[in-house]
Amino acid sequence: SVANVPVKNNSKRELEEGPNVTIPADLPEKKGELPLCPRKPEFFITKVKINTTLVTDFNELNNNFPEMTEGGKFKPKHCKSRQKLAVLFPYRDRERNLFLVLNNLIPFLMAQNIEFQVF
């Protein structure tokens, strides 16, 4: 539906939310399919403490985040992400800064159940 445009509720997959707005429910479409991730994560981070631990190479970064697959990809295992995100970093001659940013950004995105890939 488009915001504030009423939609006829004739499906089990729709949930009424607010006046005149209908959104899909968080139910899997087929058996065995993961449910959609919640709109607001259970343990949403509101205040972020910057991790200044020095990471010196990609192997160390991979060891810090074993949930990520080769190619810098992450996909939540317990639910189907509502968003997909591509993160691009032009970092010429600033590897130290890149590792610092990634060491803080990756756990932040993981906590929000976002499917993403870092390039």
Coordinates of C-alpha atoms in Angstrom, one line a residue:
S1 CA 0.0 0.0 0.0
V2 CA 1.0 3.6 -0.4
A3 CA 1.0 5.7 2.8
N4 CA -2.5 6.7 3.9
V5 CA -4.2 4.9 1.0
P6 CA -6.6 2.2 2.2
V7 CA -6.1 -1.3 1.0
K8 CA -8.8 -4.0 1.2
N9 CA -7.8 -6.6 3.8
N10 CA -8.6 -9.9 2.2
S11 CA -5.4 -11.8 3.0
K12 CA -4.0 -13.5 6.1
R13 CA -0.7 -11.9 5.3
E14 CA -1.9 -8.4 5.9
L15 CA -2.2 -6.6 9.2
E16 CA -4.0 -3.4 9.9
E17 CA -1.7 -0.7 11.4
G18 CA -3.1 2.7 12.1
P19 CA -6.0 4.4 10.2
N20 CA -6.2 3.6 6.5
V21 CA -2.7 1.9 6.3
T22 CA -2.2 -1.8 5.7
I23 CA 1.2 -3.5 5.8
P24 CA 2.2 -7.1 5.3
A25 CA 2.4 -9.3 8.4
D26 CA 5.6 -10.9 9.4
L27 CA 4.6 -14.4 8.3
P28 CA 6.7 -16.6 6.0
E29 CA 5.1 -17.1 2.6
K30 CA 6.0 -20.8 2.3
K31 CA 6.8 -23.6 4.8
G32 CA 10.4 -23.6 5.8
E33 CA 10.9 -19.9 4.8
L34 CA 12.2 -17.6 7.5
P35 CA 9.9 -15.0 9.0
L36 CA 10.7 -11.3 8.3
C37 CA 13.0 -9.7 10.8
P38 CA 11.2 -7.3 13.2
R39 CA 11.0 -3.7 12.2
K40 CA 12.7 -2.7 15.5
P41 CA 15.3 -5.2 16.7
E42 CA 14.8 -6.5 20.2
F43 CA 18.1 -5.1 21.4
F44 CA 18.4 -1.9 19.4
I45 CA 21.5 0.1 20.1
T46 CA 20.7 3.7 20.9
K47 CA 24.1 4.8 22.3
V48 CA 27.2 3.5 20.5
K49 CA 30.5 3.3 22.2
I50 CA 33.3 3.6 19.6
N51 CA 35.6 0.6 19.6
T52 CA 39.2 1.9 19.1
T53 CA 40.8 -1.5 19.2
L54 CA 43.5 -1.5 16.5
V55 CA 42.7 -4.1 13.8
T56 CA 45.6 -4.4 11.4
D57 CA 44.4 -6.7 8.6
F58 CA 41.3 -8.3 7.0
N59 CA 42.1 -11.7 8.6
E60 CA 41.8 -10.2 12.0
L61 CA 38.6 -8.5 11.0
N62 CA 37.2 -11.8 9.7
N63 CA 38.1 -13.5 13.0
N64 CA 36.2 -10.8 14.9
F65 CA 33.1 -11.4 12.8
P66 CA 32.8 -15.1 11.9
E67 CA 29.2 -14.6 11.0
M68 CA 30.3 -12.8 7.8
T69 CA 30.9 -14.8 4.7
E70 CA 33.6 -14.5 2.1
G71 CA 33.2 -11.3 0.1
G72 CA 32.2 -9.2 3.1
K73 CA 28.6 -10.4 3.2
F74 CA 26.3 -10.8 6.2
K75 CA 22.8 -12.2 6.3
P76 CA 20.7 -12.8 9.5
K77 CA 20.3 -16.5 10.2
H78 CA 17.1 -16.3 12.3
C79 CA 15.0 -14.1 10.0
K80 CA 14.7 -12.7 6.5
S81 CA 16.0 -9.1 6.3
R82 CA 13.7 -6.3 5.3
Q83 CA 16.5 -4.4 3.7
K84 CA 19.6 -5.1 1.7
L85 CA 22.5 -2.7 1.9
A86 CA 25.7 -2.2 -0.1
V87 CA 28.5 -0.4 1.7
L88 CA 31.2 1.2 -0.4
F89 CA 34.5 2.6 1.0
P90 CA 37.0 4.4 -1.1
Y91 CA 39.9 4.2 1.2
R92 CA 43.1 4.9 -0.8
D93 CA 46.1 4.9 1.6
R94 CA 43.9 4.9 4.7
E95 CA 43.7 1.2 5.7
R96 CA 43.9 2.0 9.4
N97 CA 40.9 4.2 9.2
L98 CA 39.0 1.6 7.1
F99 CA 39.6 -1.1 9.7
L100 CA 38.5 1.3 12.5
V101 CA 35.2 2.1 10.7
L102 CA 34.5 -1.5 9.8
N103 CA 35.2 -2.7 13.3
N104 CA 32.4 -0.4 14.5
L105 CA 30.0 -0.4 11.6
I106 CA 29.7 -4.2 11.2
P107 CA 28.3 -5.0 14.7
F108 CA 26.0 -2.0 14.4
L109 CA 24.5 -3.3 11.1
M110 CA 24.3 -6.9 12.4
A111 CA 22.3 -5.8 15.5
Q112 CA 19.8 -4.3 13.1
N113 CA 19.3 -7.5 11.2
I114 CA 20.3 -5.9 7.9
E115 CA 21.6 -8.0 5.1
F116 CA 24.7 -6.2 3.8
Q117 CA 27.9 -6.5 1.8
V118 CA 31.0 -4.3 2.2
F119 CA 32.9 -3.4 -1.0

